[in-house]
Short mmCIF file of C-alpha atoms in Angstrom, two decimals:
data_model
loop_
_atom_site.label_atom_id
_atom_site.label_comp_id
_atom_site.label_asym_id
_atom_site.label_seq_id
_atom_site.Cartn_x
_atom_site.Cartn_y
_atom_site.Cartn_z
CA UNK A 29 108.37 99.36 123.58
CA UNK A 30 105.94 102.21 124.39
CA UNK A 31 102.84 101.40 126.40
CA UNK A 32 100.77 103.06 123.70
CA UNK A 33 101.24 104.83 120.35
CA UNK A 34 98.82 107.67 119.72
CA UNK A 35 97.97 109.09 116.30
CA UNK A 36 96.71 112.68 116.64
CA UNK A 37 95.55 115.30 114.15
CA UNK A 38 96.05 118.26 116.53
CA UNK A 39 99.06 119.20 118.66
CA UNK A 40 96.81 120.20 121.56
CA UNK A 41 96.04 116.52 122.23
CA UNK A 42 99.64 115.76 123.19
CA UNK A 43 99.42 117.55 126.53
CA UNK A 44 95.91 116.20 127.16
CA UNK A 45 97.08 112.60 126.93
CA UNK A 46 100.30 113.24 128.80
CA UNK A 47 98.19 114.55 131.67
CA UNK A 48 95.81 111.57 131.50
CA UNK A 49 98.67 109.06 131.68
CA UNK A 50 101.66 110.83 133.27
CA UNK A 51 103.53 107.61 134.12
CA UNK A 52 102.92 105.84 130.82
CA UNK A 53 105.40 105.64 127.95
CA UNK A 54 103.46 107.28 125.11
CA UNK A 55 104.64 107.67 121.53
CA UNK A 56 102.52 110.62 120.37
CA UNK A 57 102.50 111.40 116.64
CA UNK A 58 100.72 114.47 115.24
CA UNK A 59 99.47 114.60 111.63
CA UNK A 60 97.21 117.65 111.25
CA UNK A 61 97.40 117.25 107.46
CA UNK A 62 95.54 113.94 107.66
CA UNK A 63 92.39 115.60 109.02
CA UNK A 64 92.55 118.34 106.40
CA UNK A 65 92.81 115.76 103.64
CA UNK A 66 90.04 113.60 105.12
CA UNK A 67 87.41 116.34 105.00
CA UNK A 68 86.58 115.41 101.42
CA UNK A 69 86.75 111.68 102.14
CA UNK A 70 89.57 109.26 102.89
CA UNK A 71 91.23 108.30 99.61
CA UNK A 72 93.52 105.34 98.94
CA UNK A 73 96.68 107.40 99.47
CA UNK A 74 95.65 108.62 102.90
CA UNK A 75 94.42 105.18 103.87
CA UNK A 76 97.83 103.74 102.94
CA UNK A 77 99.68 106.36 105.03
CA UNK A 78 97.54 105.60 108.06
CA UNK A 79 98.09 101.87 107.60
CA UNK A 80 101.86 102.39 107.32
CA UNK A 81 101.94 104.40 110.57
CA UNK A 82 99.99 101.71 112.40
CA UNK A 83 102.20 98.93 111.01
CA UNK A 84 105.38 100.77 112.04
CA UNK A 85 104.33 101.14 115.68
CA UNK A 86 105.44 98.84 118.48
CA UNK A 87 102.52 97.74 120.61
CA UNK A 88 98.92 99.01 120.60
CA UNK A 89 97.97 102.07 118.54
CA UNK A 90 95.18 104.49 119.49
CA UNK A 91 93.78 106.81 116.81
CA UNK A 92 92.45 109.93 118.53
CA UNK A 93 90.75 111.39 115.45
CA UNK A 94 87.12 110.36 115.04
CA UNK A 95 87.09 111.16 111.32
CA UNK A 96 90.05 108.87 110.65
CA UNK A 97 88.77 106.19 113.03
CA UNK A 98 87.33 103.73 110.50
CA UNK A 99 90.48 103.75 108.34
CA UNK A 100 92.72 103.42 111.41
CA UNK A 101 90.60 100.53 112.71
CA UNK A 102 90.87 98.77 109.35
CA UNK A 103 94.66 99.05 109.73
CA UNK A 104 94.62 97.48 113.20
CA UNK A 105 94.46 100.56 115.44
CA UNK A 106 91.97 101.15 118.24
CA UNK A 107 89.47 103.95 117.73
CA UNK A 108 89.49 106.42 120.59
CA UNK A 109 85.71 106.51 120.75
CA UNK A 110 85.11 102.73 120.86
CA UNK A 111 85.52 102.36 124.68
CA UNK A 112 83.30 105.42 125.10
CA UNK A 113 80.58 103.99 122.84
CA UNK A 114 80.73 100.72 124.78
CA UNK A 115 80.25 102.66 128.01
CA UNK A 116 77.32 104.53 126.45
CA UNK A 117 75.71 101.21 125.57
CA UNK A 118 76.06 100.06 129.18
CA UNK A 119 74.56 103.33 130.42
CA UNK A 120 71.67 103.09 127.97
CA UNK A 121 69.65 105.60 125.97
CA UNK A 122 68.30 107.92 124.96
CA UNK A 123 71.74 109.19 123.87
CA UNK A 124 72.61 112.79 123.06
CA UNK A 125 75.66 112.81 120.77
CA UNK A 126 77.36 116.16 120.24
CA UNK A 127 79.90 116.76 117.48
CA UNK A 128 81.47 119.66 115.56
CA UNK A 129 82.82 118.26 112.30
CA UNK A 130 80.36 116.88 109.76
CA UNK A 131 82.98 114.26 108.83
CA UNK A 132 82.65 112.92 112.39
CA UNK A 133 78.88 112.40 112.36
CA UNK A 134 78.56 109.27 110.23
CA UNK A 135 81.45 107.22 111.70
CA UNK A 136 80.45 108.19 115.25
CA UNK A 137 76.81 107.22 114.77
CA UNK A 138 77.78 103.93 113.12
CA UNK A 139 80.13 103.07 115.99
CA UNK A 140 77.53 103.94 118.61
CA UNK A 141 74.95 101.74 116.92
CA UNK A 142 77.52 98.93 116.71
CA UNK A 143 78.07 99.20 120.47
CA UNK A 144 74.32 99.06 121.16
CA UNK A 145 73.89 96.02 118.91
CA UNK A 146 70.24 95.14 118.35
CA UNK A 147 69.07 97.77 120.84
CA UNK A 148 67.96 101.23 119.72
CA UNK A 149 70.14 103.97 121.29
CA UNK A 150 67.30 106.48 120.71
CA UNK A 151 69.95 108.79 119.33
CA UNK A 152 69.69 112.56 119.10
CA UNK A 153 72.56 114.27 117.26
CA UNK A 154 73.61 117.80 118.18
CA UNK A 155 75.75 119.49 115.51
CA UNK A 156 77.93 122.26 116.97
CA UNK A 157 80.10 123.18 114.01
CA UNK A 158 79.71 126.89 114.72
CA UNK A 159 82.13 126.49 117.65
CA UNK A 160 84.91 124.71 115.74
CA UNK A 161 86.72 127.97 114.80
CA UNK A 162 87.37 128.48 118.53
CA UNK A 163 89.23 125.17 118.69
CA UNK A 164 91.17 125.93 115.52
CA UNK A 165 92.17 129.30 116.99
CA UNK A 166 93.55 127.59 120.11
CA UNK A 167 90.85 129.03 122.37
CA UNK A 168 90.32 125.81 124.31
CA UNK A 169 88.50 127.32 127.29
CA UNK A 170 86.07 129.23 125.11
CA UNK A 171 85.48 126.19 122.94
CA UNK A 172 84.72 123.99 125.96
CA UNK A 173 82.40 126.60 127.46
CA UNK A 174 80.47 127.03 124.20
CA UNK A 175 80.05 123.27 123.80
CA UNK A 176 78.93 122.90 127.42
CA UNK A 177 76.38 125.70 127.11
CA UNK A 178 74.69 124.21 124.05
CA UNK A 179 74.70 120.66 125.43
CA UNK A 180 73.25 121.89 128.73
CA UNK A 181 70.45 123.61 126.80
CA UNK A 182 69.66 120.33 125.01
CA UNK A 183 69.66 118.44 128.31
CA UNK A 184 67.20 120.93 129.76
CA UNK A 185 64.82 120.34 126.86
CA UNK A 186 64.74 116.53 126.94
CA UNK A 187 65.62 113.57 129.17
CA UNK A 188 68.70 111.58 128.15
CA UNK A 189 70.43 108.51 129.55
CA UNK A 190 73.87 109.87 128.70
CA UNK A 191 75.78 112.44 126.66
CA UNK A 192 78.47 111.40 124.19
CA UNK A 193 81.03 114.07 123.25
CA UNK A 194 81.97 112.53 119.92
CA UNK A 195 85.34 114.22 119.34
CA UNK A 196 88.38 114.06 121.60
CA UNK A 197 88.74 117.83 121.21
CA UNK A 198 85.42 118.31 123.04
CA UNK A 199 86.59 116.64 126.26
CA UNK A 200 87.11 119.97 128.05
CA UNK A 201 83.35 120.46 128.11
CA UNK A 202 82.82 117.27 130.12
CA UNK A 203 83.87 118.66 133.51
CA UNK A 204 81.84 121.82 132.96
CA UNK A 205 78.77 119.75 132.19
CA UNK A 206 79.28 117.40 135.13
CA UNK A 207 78.97 120.41 137.43
CA UNK A 208 75.52 121.13 135.96
CA UNK A 209 73.88 117.74 135.44
CA UNK A 210 73.60 114.25 136.87
CA UNK A 211 73.34 112.79 133.38
CA UNK A 212 76.55 110.83 132.63
CA UNK A 213 78.78 112.86 130.28
CA UNK A 214 81.19 110.64 128.35
CA UNK A 215 84.44 111.97 126.89
CA UNK A 216 86.61 109.67 124.80
CA UNK A 217 90.21 110.49 125.93
CA UNK A 218 89.86 109.59 129.60
CA UNK A 219 87.76 106.48 128.93
CA UNK A 220 90.04 105.17 126.17
CA UNK A 221 93.29 105.72 128.05
CA UNK A 222 91.91 104.11 131.20
CA UNK A 223 90.66 101.06 129.28
CA UNK A 224 93.74 100.57 127.13
CA UNK A 225 96.31 101.03 129.89
CA UNK A 226 94.38 98.55 132.04
CA UNK A 227 94.42 96.10 129.14
CA UNK A 228 98.15 96.70 128.56
CA UNK A 229 98.91 96.14 132.25
CA UNK A 230 96.87 92.94 132.31
CA UNK A 231 98.75 91.59 129.31
CA UNK A 232 102.21 92.63 130.55
#
């Protein structure tokens, strides 16, 4: 049985998670078509495919796509951004949440507010869709640098308790930002893998 099954929508995530958990047994499945189909909303057919993939897996399943997160969670998977949102709630607001895909905004905000409970996260959303073509073109370094530059500009303009990089694809900007600011910068892959592998080890 694998330690963790991961459902991705981009091939680039495979190496990212292998590097985050080099000794773990990961079953990494890539379905780029799911994200394409989800841009206009998650229909019953797509929801059924996601549920079937989750049901077929042995052990815990982590969905690394923020857009598909709610449907994957309904099927029993863990959303990659849930441990990050919980950490954001412990850090406290105001929260700056950066994202690229419009389809990410609503589920990410809803999950963040769920983590904060009755408290107000004092949320500011930073839409960075203009940089998404860099990611799609495989220009990871340029994508991370562009995200980091715009987030740093927002941090200079206002005081925040933490930064949430809403999409797993944005994680490369975290290290760049941590060199420039003392504000906690939260990236979902590292936080989710750390939390889930710890949970798996405790239950083994």
